[in-house]
Coordinates of C-alpha atoms in Angstrom, one line a residue:
K3 CA 42.6 21.8 -27.6
V4 CA 39.9 24.4 -27.8
D5 CA 39.9 26.0 -31.2
A6 CA 37.7 29.1 -30.6
A7 CA 38.0 32.8 -29.9
P8 CA 39.3 33.7 -26.5
G9 CA 36.5 33.3 -23.9
V10 CA 34.2 31.6 -26.4
L11 CA 33.4 27.8 -26.4
S12 CA 31.7 26.4 -29.5
D13 CA 28.6 24.3 -29.2
D14 CA 30.7 21.2 -30.2
V15 CA 33.2 21.9 -27.4
V16 CA 30.4 22.4 -24.9
A17 CA 28.9 19.1 -25.9
L18 CA 32.2 17.4 -25.6
L19 CA 32.8 18.8 -22.1
R20 CA 29.3 17.5 -21.1
E21 CA 30.0 14.1 -22.5
H22 CA 33.2 13.7 -20.5
K23 CA 32.0 15.6 -17.4
M24 CA 32.7 12.6 -15.1
E25 CA 36.2 12.1 -16.4
L26 CA 36.9 15.9 -16.0
L27 CA 35.6 15.9 -12.5
A28 CA 37.7 12.9 -11.7
R29 CA 40.8 14.7 -13.0
L30 CA 39.9 17.8 -11.0
Q31 CA 39.4 15.6 -7.9
D32 CA 42.8 14.0 -8.6
A33 CA 44.4 17.4 -8.7
L34 CA 42.8 18.3 -5.4
S35 CA 44.2 15.1 -3.9
V36 CA 47.7 16.4 -3.2
G37 CA 49.9 13.3 -2.9
A38 CA 46.8 11.2 -2.2
G39 CA 47.1 9.1 -5.4
G40 CA 50.5 7.7 -4.8
A41 CA 51.9 9.0 -8.0
D42 CA 55.4 8.5 -6.8
L43 CA 55.0 4.8 -6.5
P44 CA 54.0 3.1 -9.8
I45 CA 51.7 0.1 -9.8
V46 CA 53.5 -2.9 -11.3
P47 CA 52.4 -6.5 -11.9
A48 CA 52.7 -8.6 -8.7
D49 CA 54.5 -11.9 -8.6
R50 CA 51.7 -14.5 -9.0
N51 CA 53.9 -17.1 -7.2
Q52 CA 53.7 -15.3 -3.9
S53 CA 50.7 -14.9 -1.6
L54 CA 48.5 -12.1 -2.8
P55 CA 47.0 -10.0 -0.1
L56 CA 43.5 -8.5 -0.1
S57 CA 43.0 -4.8 -0.5
W58 CA 42.0 -3.0 2.7
A59 CA 38.4 -2.8 1.5
Q60 CA 38.3 -6.5 0.6
Q61 CA 39.8 -7.5 3.9
R62 CA 37.0 -5.6 5.8
L63 CA 34.3 -7.4 3.8
W64 CA 36.0 -10.7 4.3
F65 CA 36.1 -10.2 8.1
L66 CA 32.5 -9.1 8.1
E67 CA 31.5 -12.3 6.3
Q68 CA 33.3 -14.4 8.9
L69 CA 31.7 -12.4 11.8
D70 CA 28.2 -12.2 10.5
Q71 CA 26.8 -14.5 7.8
A72 CA 23.7 -12.3 7.5
A73 CA 25.8 -9.6 6.0
G74 CA 26.5 -11.7 2.9
A75 CA 23.4 -10.9 0.9
A76 CA 23.7 -7.3 1.9
Y77 CA 26.9 -7.1 -0.1
H78 CA 25.6 -8.4 -3.4
L79 CA 25.7 -6.2 -6.5
S80 CA 23.2 -7.1 -9.3
V81 CA 22.5 -5.7 -12.7
G82 CA 19.7 -6.8 -15.1
L83 CA 19.8 -6.3 -18.8
R84 CA 16.8 -6.7 -21.1
L85 CA 17.9 -8.1 -24.4
S86 CA 15.4 -7.2 -27.1
G87 CA 15.9 -8.7 -30.6
R88 CA 17.6 -11.7 -32.0
L89 CA 20.0 -13.1 -29.4
Q90 CA 23.0 -15.2 -30.5
L91 CA 23.5 -17.5 -27.5
A92 CA 26.9 -18.7 -28.6
A93 CA 28.2 -15.1 -28.9
L94 CA 26.8 -14.4 -25.4
R95 CA 28.6 -17.4 -23.9
A96 CA 31.8 -16.4 -25.6
T97 CA 31.4 -12.9 -24.2
L98 CA 31.1 -14.1 -20.6
D99 CA 34.0 -16.6 -21.0
R100 CA 36.2 -13.8 -22.3
L101 CA 35.2 -11.5 -19.5
V102 CA 36.3 -14.1 -16.9
A103 CA 39.5 -14.7 -18.8
R104 CA 40.1 -10.9 -19.2
H105 CA 39.6 -9.9 -15.5
E106 CA 41.4 -12.0 -12.9
V107 CA 39.1 -10.7 -10.1
L108 CA 36.2 -12.6 -11.7
R109 CA 38.0 -15.9 -11.1
T110 CA 39.4 -15.0 -7.7
R111 CA 38.4 -16.7 -4.5
F112 CA 39.5 -15.8 -0.9
V113 CA 41.0 -18.4 1.4
S114 CA 42.6 -18.3 4.8
E115 CA 46.3 -19.0 5.2
A116 CA 47.4 -19.1 8.9
G117 CA 44.3 -17.1 9.8
N118 CA 44.9 -14.4 7.1
P119 CA 42.9 -14.1 3.9
V120 CA 44.7 -14.3 0.6
Q121 CA 43.6 -14.1 -3.1
V122 CA 43.7 -17.3 -5.1
I123 CA 43.3 -16.8 -8.9
A124 CA 42.1 -19.5 -11.2
E125 CA 43.5 -20.1 -14.7
P126 CA 42.1 -18.0 -17.6
D127 CA 40.5 -20.9 -19.3
V128 CA 38.2 -21.7 -16.3
G129 CA 35.3 -20.5 -18.4
F130 CA 31.9 -19.4 -17.1
A131 CA 28.7 -21.3 -16.4
L132 CA 25.6 -19.5 -17.7
S133 CA 22.4 -20.8 -16.3
E134 CA 19.2 -20.6 -18.3
C135 CA 15.5 -20.5 -17.4
D136 CA 12.7 -20.5 -20.0
V137 CA 9.5 -18.8 -18.8
S138 CA 8.1 -18.1 -22.2
G139 CA 5.4 -20.7 -21.9
L140 CA 3.8 -19.2 -18.8
G141 CA 0.8 -17.0 -18.8
A142 CA 1.4 -13.3 -18.3
E143 CA 0.4 -13.2 -14.6
E144 CA 2.3 -16.4 -13.7
R145 CA 5.3 -15.3 -15.7
E146 CA 5.5 -12.0 -13.8
A147 CA 5.2 -13.8 -10.5
T148 CA 7.9 -16.3 -11.5
L149 CA 10.2 -13.5 -12.7
A150 CA 9.8 -11.6 -9.4
R151 CA 10.6 -14.8 -7.4
I152 CA 13.7 -15.5 -9.6
L153 CA 15.0 -11.9 -9.2
R154 CA 14.5 -12.1 -5.4
D155 CA 16.1 -15.5 -5.0
E156 CA 19.0 -14.6 -7.2
S157 CA 19.9 -11.6 -5.2
A158 CA 19.5 -13.5 -1.9
Q159 CA 21.6 -16.6 -2.8
V160 CA 24.8 -16.4 -0.9
F161 CA 28.3 -16.7 -2.3
D162 CA 31.1 -18.9 -0.8
L163 CA 34.1 -16.6 -0.7
A164 CA 36.5 -19.6 -0.3
R165 CA 35.1 -21.7 -3.1
G166 CA 33.8 -19.2 -5.7
P167 CA 33.0 -18.2 -8.3
L168 CA 31.8 -14.8 -7.1
L169 CA 30.0 -13.9 -10.3
R170 CA 26.8 -15.5 -11.4
A171 CA 24.8 -15.0 -14.6
Q172 CA 21.3 -16.2 -15.4
L173 CA 19.5 -15.9 -18.8
L174 CA 15.8 -15.7 -18.6
R175 CA 13.9 -16.4 -21.8
L176 CA 10.7 -14.5 -22.1
G177 CA 10.2 -15.1 -25.8
D178 CA 12.0 -15.7 -29.0
D179 CA 13.1 -12.0 -29.2
E180 CA 13.0 -11.1 -25.5
H181 CA 15.5 -12.1 -22.7
I182 CA 16.7 -10.8 -19.4
L183 CA 20.4 -11.3 -18.4
L184 CA 21.0 -11.2 -14.7
L185 CA 24.6 -10.6 -13.5
T186 CA 25.2 -10.9 -9.7
Q187 CA 28.6 -10.3 -8.0
H188 CA 29.8 -10.2 -4.5
H189 CA 30.9 -6.7 -3.5
I190 CA 34.4 -8.0 -2.6
I191 CA 35.2 -8.2 -6.4
S192 CA 33.2 -5.3 -7.7
D193 CA 31.7 -1.8 -7.1
G194 CA 29.3 0.5 -8.8
W195 CA 31.9 1.8 -11.3
S196 CA 32.9 -1.8 -12.1
M197 CA 29.3 -2.6 -13.0
G198 CA 29.3 0.1 -15.6
V199 CA 32.6 -1.2 -17.0
L200 CA 31.1 -4.7 -17.0
V201 CA 28.0 -3.7 -19.0
R202 CA 30.1 -1.7 -21.5
E203 CA 32.5 -4.7 -22.1
V204 CA 29.6 -7.1 -22.5
A205 CA 28.2 -4.9 -25.2
A206 CA 31.5 -4.5 -26.9
L207 CA 32.4 -8.1 -26.9
Y208 CA 29.0 -9.4 -27.9
G209 CA 28.8 -6.9 -30.7
A210 CA 32.1 -8.2 -32.1
Y211 CA 31.5 -11.9 -31.5
S212 CA 28.0 -11.8 -33.0
Q213 CA 29.5 -10.5 -36.2
G214 CA 32.5 -12.9 -36.3
Q215 CA 34.9 -10.1 -35.5
V216 CA 38.0 -10.1 -33.3
E217 CA 38.0 -8.8 -29.8
P218 CA 37.8 -5.0 -29.8
L219 CA 39.1 -4.4 -26.3
A220 CA 42.8 -3.6 -25.6
E221 CA 44.7 -5.7 -23.1
L222 CA 44.6 -4.6 -19.5
P223 CA 47.9 -3.2 -18.2
L224 CA 47.1 -4.3 -14.7
Q225 CA 44.8 -6.5 -12.6
Y226 CA 43.1 -5.8 -9.3
A227 CA 45.5 -8.0 -7.4
D228 CA 48.4 -5.7 -8.6
Y229 CA 46.5 -2.7 -7.2
A230 CA 45.8 -4.5 -3.8
L231 CA 49.5 -5.2 -3.3
W232 CA 50.5 -1.7 -4.4
Q233 CA 48.0 -0.2 -1.9
R234 CA 49.6 -2.2 0.9
Q235 CA 53.1 -1.1 -0.1
W236 CA 52.3 2.6 -0.6
L237 CA 50.0 3.2 2.3
Q238 CA 52.5 3.0 5.1
G239 CA 55.1 5.2 6.9
E240 CA 54.7 9.0 6.6
V241 CA 52.0 8.7 4.0
L242 CA 49.8 6.5 6.2
E243 CA 50.4 8.7 9.3
S244 CA 49.5 11.9 7.5
Q245 CA 46.3 10.4 6.3
V246 CA 45.4 8.9 9.6
E247 CA 46.1 12.1 11.5
F248 CA 43.7 14.1 9.3
W249 CA 40.8 11.7 10.0
R250 CA 41.6 11.5 13.7
T251 CA 41.5 15.3 14.0
H252 CA 38.4 15.5 11.7
L253 CA 36.4 13.0 13.7
R254 CA 37.7 13.5 17.2
G255 CA 34.8 13.9 19.6
A256 CA 32.1 13.2 17.0
P257 CA 29.0 11.3 18.2
A258 CA 29.2 7.5 17.7
L259 CA 25.5 7.2 16.9
L260 CA 23.0 9.4 15.2
E261 CA 19.9 9.0 17.3
L262 CA 17.1 9.4 14.8
P263 CA 13.5 9.0 15.9
T264 CA 12.6 5.4 14.8
D265 CA 9.4 3.5 14.6
R266 CA 10.9 0.6 16.5
A267 CA 13.8 0.1 18.9
R268 CA 17.2 -0.7 17.4
P269 CA 17.7 -4.5 17.5
A270 CA 20.8 -6.0 19.1
Q271 CA 22.1 -7.1 15.7
Q272 CA 21.5 -5.7 12.2
S273 CA 19.5 -7.9 9.9
Y274 CA 20.3 -5.7 6.9
A275 CA 16.7 -5.9 5.8
G276 CA 15.8 -2.7 3.9
G277 CA 13.2 -0.9 1.8
R278 CA 13.3 2.0 -0.6
V279 CA 11.2 5.0 -1.5
E280 CA 11.6 7.1 -4.6
V281 CA 12.8 10.7 -4.4
Q282 CA 12.5 13.4 -7.0
L283 CA 13.4 17.1 -6.7
P284 CA 11.6 19.2 -9.2
A285 CA 13.6 20.8 -12.1
A286 CA 12.9 24.3 -10.7
L287 CA 14.3 23.3 -7.2
T288 CA 17.3 21.7 -8.8
A289 CA 18.0 24.9 -10.8
G290 CA 17.7 26.9 -7.6
L291 CA 20.1 24.6 -5.8
R292 CA 22.7 25.1 -8.6
T293 CA 22.2 28.8 -8.4
L294 CA 22.7 28.8 -4.7
G295 CA 25.8 26.8 -5.1
Q296 CA 27.2 29.1 -7.7
R297 CA 26.8 32.1 -5.3
H298 CA 28.7 30.3 -2.6
G299 CA 31.2 28.3 -4.7
T300 CA 29.8 24.9 -3.8
T301 CA 29.0 21.9 -6.0
L302 CA 25.6 20.5 -6.2
F303 CA 26.7 17.6 -3.9
M304 CA 28.0 20.1 -1.3
T305 CA 24.7 22.0 -1.3
L306 CA 22.7 18.8 -1.0
L307 CA 24.9 17.6 1.8
S308 CA 24.3 20.8 3.7
G309 CA 20.6 20.3 3.5
W310 CA 20.8 16.6 4.4
S311 CA 22.9 17.4 7.4
V312 CA 20.5 20.0 8.7
L313 CA 17.6 17.6 8.3
M314 CA 19.5 14.8 10.2
A315 CA 20.4 17.3 12.9
R316 CA 16.8 18.5 13.3
L317 CA 15.4 15.0 13.4
S318 CA 18.0 13.7 15.9
G319 CA 18.3 16.8 18.1
Q320 CA 22.0 16.6 17.6
D321 CA 24.0 19.6 16.3
D322 CA 27.1 17.4 15.4
V323 CA 26.4 14.9 12.6
V324 CA 28.6 12.6 10.5
I325 CA 27.4 11.6 7.0
G326 CA 29.1 9.0 4.9
T327 CA 29.6 9.4 1.1
P328 CA 31.2 7.1 -1.4
V329 CA 34.1 8.1 -3.7
A330 CA 35.2 6.1 -6.8
N331 CA 38.8 6.1 -5.5
R332 CA 40.3 5.5 -9.0
Q333 CA 42.7 8.4 -9.0
R334 CA 45.1 6.8 -11.6
R335 CA 44.1 6.3 -15.2
E336 CA 45.3 2.7 -15.4
L337 CA 42.7 1.8 -12.8
E338 CA 39.7 3.1 -14.7
G339 CA 39.1 0.1 -16.9
L340 CA 39.5 -2.5 -14.1
L341 CA 36.8 -4.5 -12.3
G342 CA 37.3 -4.6 -8.6
F343 CA 36.4 -3.2 -5.2
F344 CA 38.0 0.3 -5.4
V345 CA 35.2 2.5 -3.9
N346 CA 36.0 4.2 -0.6
T347 CA 33.8 5.9 1.9
L348 CA 34.4 9.3 3.4
A349 CA 33.0 10.3 6.8
L350 CA 32.0 13.9 6.5
R351 CA 31.5 15.7 9.8
V352 CA 29.2 18.7 9.9
R353 CA 28.9 21.0 12.9
L354 CA 25.6 22.8 13.0
D355 CA 26.5 24.8 16.1
E356 CA 29.3 26.5 14.2
A357 CA 27.0 27.5 11.3
P358 CA 24.3 30.0 12.3
S359 CA 23.0 30.5 8.8
V360 CA 22.7 28.7 5.5
A361 CA 25.5 30.7 4.0
A362 CA 27.8 29.8 6.9
L363 CA 26.9 26.2 6.6
L364 CA 27.7 26.1 2.9
A365 CA 31.1 27.6 3.6
Q366 CA 31.8 25.0 6.3
V367 CA 30.7 22.0 4.2
K368 CA 32.8 23.2 1.2
A369 CA 35.9 23.4 3.3
T370 CA 35.2 20.0 5.0
T371 CA 34.5 18.2 1.7
L372 CA 37.6 19.6 -0.1
A373 CA 39.8 18.6 2.8
A374 CA 38.2 15.1 2.9
Y375 CA 38.8 14.7 -0.9
S376 CA 42.5 15.5 -0.4
H377 CA 42.7 12.6 2.2
Q378 CA 40.5 10.1 0.4
A379 CA 43.2 7.5 -0.2
L380 CA 43.0 6.2 3.4
P381 CA 40.5 3.3 3.3
F382 CA 37.5 3.7 5.6
E383 CA 38.6 0.4 7.3
Q384 CA 41.8 2.2 8.4
V385 CA 39.8 5.2 9.6
V386 CA 37.7 2.9 11.8
E387 CA 40.9 1.2 13.1
A388 CA 42.5 4.5 13.9
L389 CA 39.4 5.9 15.7
K390 CA 38.6 2.6 17.6
P391 CA 34.9 3.6 18.1
P392 CA 32.7 1.4 20.4
R393 CA 31.9 -1.6 18.3
S394 CA 28.3 -2.9 18.0
L395 CA 26.5 -5.3 15.8
S396 CA 23.4 -3.1 16.0
H397 CA 24.8 -0.3 13.8
S398 CA 27.7 0.6 11.5
P399 CA 30.7 2.4 13.1
V400 CA 31.4 6.2 12.7
F401 CA 28.2 7.0 10.7
Q402 CA 24.8 5.4 10.1
V403 CA 23.5 7.7 7.3
M404 CA 24.8 8.2 3.8
L405 CA 24.4 10.6 0.9
A406 CA 25.6 9.9 -2.7
L407 CA 25.2 11.9 -5.8
N408 CA 25.9 10.3 -9.2
N409 CA 26.7 12.9 -11.8
T410 CA 26.0 10.5 -14.7
P411 CA 22.5 9.7 -15.9
K412 CA 20.9 6.4 -15.3
G413 CA 21.9 3.6 -17.7
Q414 CA 20.6 4.1 -21.3
A415 CA 19.8 1.5 -23.9
L416 CA 22.7 0.2 -26.0
S417 CA 22.1 -0.7 -29.6
L418 CA 24.0 -3.8 -30.9
P419 CA 23.6 -5.7 -34.2
E420 CA 20.0 -7.0 -34.1
L421 CA 19.8 -6.5 -30.3
T422 CA 19.1 -3.7 -27.9
L423 CA 20.4 -3.8 -24.2
A424 CA 18.3 -1.8 -21.7
P425 CA 18.7 -1.8 -17.9
V426 CA 16.1 -3.6 -15.8
E427 CA 15.0 -2.3 -12.4
L428 CA 15.7 -5.0 -9.8
P429 CA 14.0 -5.5 -6.5
H430 CA 15.9 -4.1 -3.5
A431 CA 15.5 -5.6 0.0
T432 CA 18.7 -4.9 1.8
T433 CA 20.6 -1.9 3.2
H434 CA 23.8 -1.4 5.1
F435 CA 22.8 1.7 7.1
D436 CA 19.9 3.4 8.8
L437 CA 19.3 5.8 5.9
C438 CA 21.0 6.0 2.5
L439 CA 20.0 8.8 0.1
F440 CA 21.2 8.0 -3.5
L441 CA 20.6 10.8 -6.0
T442 CA 21.3 11.2 -9.7
E443 CA 21.3 14.3 -11.9
S444 CA 18.8 14.1 -14.7
E445 CA 17.1 16.4 -17.2
D446 CA 14.0 16.4 -15.0
G447 CA 15.9 17.5 -11.9
V448 CA 17.6 15.4 -9.2
V449 CA 16.1 11.9 -8.8
G450 CA 16.9 8.9 -6.8
S451 CA 15.9 6.8 -3.8
L452 CA 16.0 6.8 0.0
E453 CA 16.9 3.4 1.3
Y454 CA 16.0 2.6 4.9
A455 CA 16.5 -0.1 7.5
S456 CA 13.1 -1.7 7.8
D457 CA 14.0 -2.9 11.3
L458 CA 13.9 0.7 12.4
F459 CA 11.5 2.6 10.1
D460 CA 8.1 2.2 8.5
R461 CA 7.8 3.2 4.9
A462 CA 5.4 6.1 5.8
A463 CA 8.0 7.6 8.1
V464 CA 10.7 7.5 5.4
E465 CA 8.3 9.1 2.9
R466 CA 7.8 11.9 5.4
I467 CA 11.6 12.3 5.7
A468 CA 11.9 12.5 1.9
G469 CA 9.2 15.2 1.8
Q470 CA 10.9 17.2 4.6
F471 CA 14.2 17.1 2.8
Q472 CA 12.5 18.7 -0.3
T473 CA 10.8 21.3 1.9
L474 CA 14.0 22.2 3.7
L475 CA 16.0 22.6 0.4
T476 CA 13.2 24.9 -0.9
G477 CA 13.7 27.0 2.3
M478 CA 17.5 27.1 1.7
V479 CA 17.0 28.3 -1.9
A480 CA 14.5 31.0 -0.8
D481 CA 16.8 32.7 1.7
D482 CA 20.4 31.7 2.4
R483 CA 20.7 34.3 5.2
Q484 CA 18.2 32.7 7.5
S485 CA 19.1 30.7 10.5
L486 CA 19.3 27.0 10.2
K487 CA 16.8 26.6 13.0
E488 CA 14.2 28.6 11.0
L489 CA 14.4 26.3 7.9
P490 CA 11.0 24.8 7.4
L491 CA 10.4 21.0 7.5
L492 CA 6.6 21.2 6.8
T493 CA 4.8 22.7 3.8
A494 CA 2.1 25.3 4.4
D495 CA -0.6 22.6 4.0
E496 CA 1.2 20.2 6.4
R497 CA 1.5 23.0 9.0
H498 CA -2.2 23.8 8.7
R499 CA -3.1 20.1 9.0
L500 CA -0.9 19.7 12.1
L501 CA -1.7 22.9 13.9
V502 CA -5.3 23.4 12.9
E503 CA -7.0 20.3 11.6
F504 CA -5.4 17.9 14.0
N505 CA -6.4 20.2 16.9
A506 CA -10.0 20.7 15.8
T507 CA -11.2 18.5 18.6
D508 CA -14.4 20.4 19.4
R509 CA -17.4 18.0 19.5
P510 CA -21.1 18.7 20.3
Y511 CA -22.0 17.1 23.6
P512 CA -25.4 17.3 25.3
D513 CA -25.4 20.0 28.0
D514 CA -27.8 18.1 30.2
V515 CA -25.7 14.9 30.6
L516 CA -22.8 14.5 33.0
L517 CA -19.4 13.0 32.3
H518 CA -20.0 9.8 34.2
Q519 CA -23.4 9.4 32.5
L520 CA -21.7 9.6 29.1
F521 CA -19.3 6.9 30.3
E522 CA -22.2 4.7 31.5
A523 CA -23.8 5.0 28.1
Q524 CA -20.6 3.8 26.4
A525 CA -20.3 0.9 28.8
A526 CA -23.9 -0.2 28.0
A527 CA -23.2 0.1 24.3
Q528 CA -19.8 -1.7 24.3
P529 CA -19.3 -3.5 27.6
A530 CA -16.5 -5.8 26.2
A531 CA -14.5 -3.1 24.5
V532 CA -11.2 -2.1 26.2
A533 CA -11.6 1.1 28.2
V534 CA -8.2 1.6 30.0
V535 CA -4.8 0.0 29.7
Y536 CA -1.8 0.3 32.0
E537 CA 1.5 -1.6 32.1
G538 CA 0.0 -4.7 30.5
E539 CA -3.2 -4.8 32.5
S540 CA -6.6 -3.6 31.1
L541 CA -10.2 -3.2 32.0
S542 CA -13.2 -3.3 29.7
Y543 CA -15.9 -0.7 29.8
G544 CA -18.2 -3.2 31.6
E545 CA -15.6 -4.1 34.2
L546 CA -14.6 -0.5 34.8
N547 CA -18.2 0.5 35.3
R548 CA -18.9 -2.3 37.8
R549 CA -15.8 -1.5 39.9
A550 CA -16.7 2.2 39.9
N551 CA -20.2 1.4 41.0
R552 CA -19.0 -0.7 43.9
T553 CA -16.7 2.1 45.0
A554 CA -19.4 4.8 44.6
H555 CA -21.8 2.8 46.8
H556 CA -19.0 2.6 49.4
L557 CA -18.6 6.4 49.3
L558 CA -22.3 7.0 49.6
A559 CA -22.3 4.8 52.7
L560 CA -19.5 7.0 54.2
G561 CA -21.8 10.1 53.8
I562 CA -20.7 11.6 50.5
R563 CA -23.3 14.1 49.2
P564 CA -23.5 16.3 46.1
D565 CA -20.5 18.6 45.9
T566 CA -18.6 16.9 48.7
R567 CA -14.9 17.1 48.0
V568 CA -13.1 13.8 48.0
A569 CA -9.3 13.6 48.1
L570 CA -7.9 11.1 45.5
C571 CA -4.4 10.2 46.5
V572 CA -3.3 7.2 44.4
E573 CA -0.5 6.3 42.0
R574 CA -1.2 6.4 38.2
G575 CA -2.9 3.2 37.2
L576 CA -6.3 1.4 36.8
D577 CA -7.4 2.2 40.4
M578 CA -7.0 6.0 39.7
V579 CA -9.6 5.8 36.9
V580 CA -11.9 3.6 39.1
G581 CA -11.8 6.2 41.9
L582 CA -12.3 9.2 39.7
L583 CA -15.5 7.7 38.2
A584 CA -16.7 6.5 41.6
V585 CA -16.5 10.0 43.1
L586 CA -18.4 11.5 40.2
K587 CA -21.1 8.7 40.4
A588 CA -21.5 9.5 44.1
G589 CA -22.1 13.1 43.3
G590 CA -18.8 14.4 44.8
A591 CA -15.9 16.4 43.3
Y592 CA -12.6 14.7 43.2
V593 CA -9.5 16.5 44.4
P594 CA -6.3 14.9 43.0
L595 CA -3.3 14.8 45.3
D596 CA 0.2 13.9 44.1
P597 CA 1.3 10.8 46.1
S598 CA 4.8 12.3 46.2
Y599 CA 3.7 15.3 48.3

């Protein structure tokens, strides 16, 4: 209820709306998803005596793991919590034990029955093994190096899906009142939303147990296995066909690969090795993007997606691009408090040839995004199955670039009795795609990171892409009527450096020395230096000078005199340079002839 005069919202109500913005957005998205949430089929507890199938998303990860073991570490989710203050280890152990008992997915493993994967759930009293490491006795420099190694090794250590457990926790003791708790899960039992639920429940349970209180969390109405079975039962027949037909139509004829300019050739098989550069859009630019969106009825995500699509099209030279974006896919209230792999990925196609201006592109992206939201229930795995794109281990199917906007601020510190929990930035060395732009709204503007496949890109190239994105968005804000082809990618300083400074090649040369004499001086100064390279063969300055001299003497013997024209008909290669210098040394003028004439 809003207890205020018509058309007026009190400060308290505004604050409340901001606090629950994500929940309200989820409700709105749910309303847009006409029939997509399966409201007509309730989720009921599954019979634990029967074989429990995997959800569609889980099944895809399971198959990926069987196909490519290198993909394992790329699908790890890690969170680090700095525990500052007096830590009660017994309360922490009780907290982790209770989490495992409370959420079946944390004690689930995945085994094969007749070639098909099924979920096997351990008993609630299985408990949890918390490993500990004390680095408090090390010097500051050695401790930092040890922590970096532990964080790196923890993220890279593979899980065994068939044996489990698929959750690990390690407690690092930095001092009497300083610890770091590392929680690592396989993506098959978790997602980004789940990590937030996990941290909140750790805080709630520890807060109660550390003070001798009873558990404060209500019993869960469902478990992830119930959702997985329900998804299989609901997503079939007319519901399935309707969803599949939308995505078939939406992606029909889309390019299978976004051919970005890379620093290295694409390897035959992805290694999932990745890097990350920080991205920050200034507060003024963020405000301008919001204003632009308000004029055209687009959300901040839609506006950013428009800019990202233009940049990808300009870099690739393709006017038809597909960008992936994750959605929480928890369209029913009873799913919000569960841990599990719910997140889905939407493949959003943007046609630049059908949008001559920024305004037209925003309208197209808005329509595309809303239509995709209303068909988000179809797992991406089913989209791939329906499209049957050419399969390759060198890149992901359907799209290779992502954009995600998180509307909630980064994790804040949580205050508990005698203890404060704060997030720890963890190292990141993997990626699933060529480029992944992860952004978050903050008081200082839009911030985030651009992940990249280090097999393809150098860090410097990705930093340029991040800068070009900001420049392009600035151009969109400045004039939404301009053509997409006119949007700038370079700042004024960059344009001047590229067009003026890089082309300022004038050099003072003596006007009484000829070209071949300058070459001879260089050959005398650095005879061993490489002068010319062609198809794996090379000549040093000394070798090139000697060969040119021999040929020049031959030409003189043939009667070449100053200004005699000498036809030079030879394929591109080392001999061409030898002949050119030889003619000049003999005093003649070379006349190049194309061998194909």
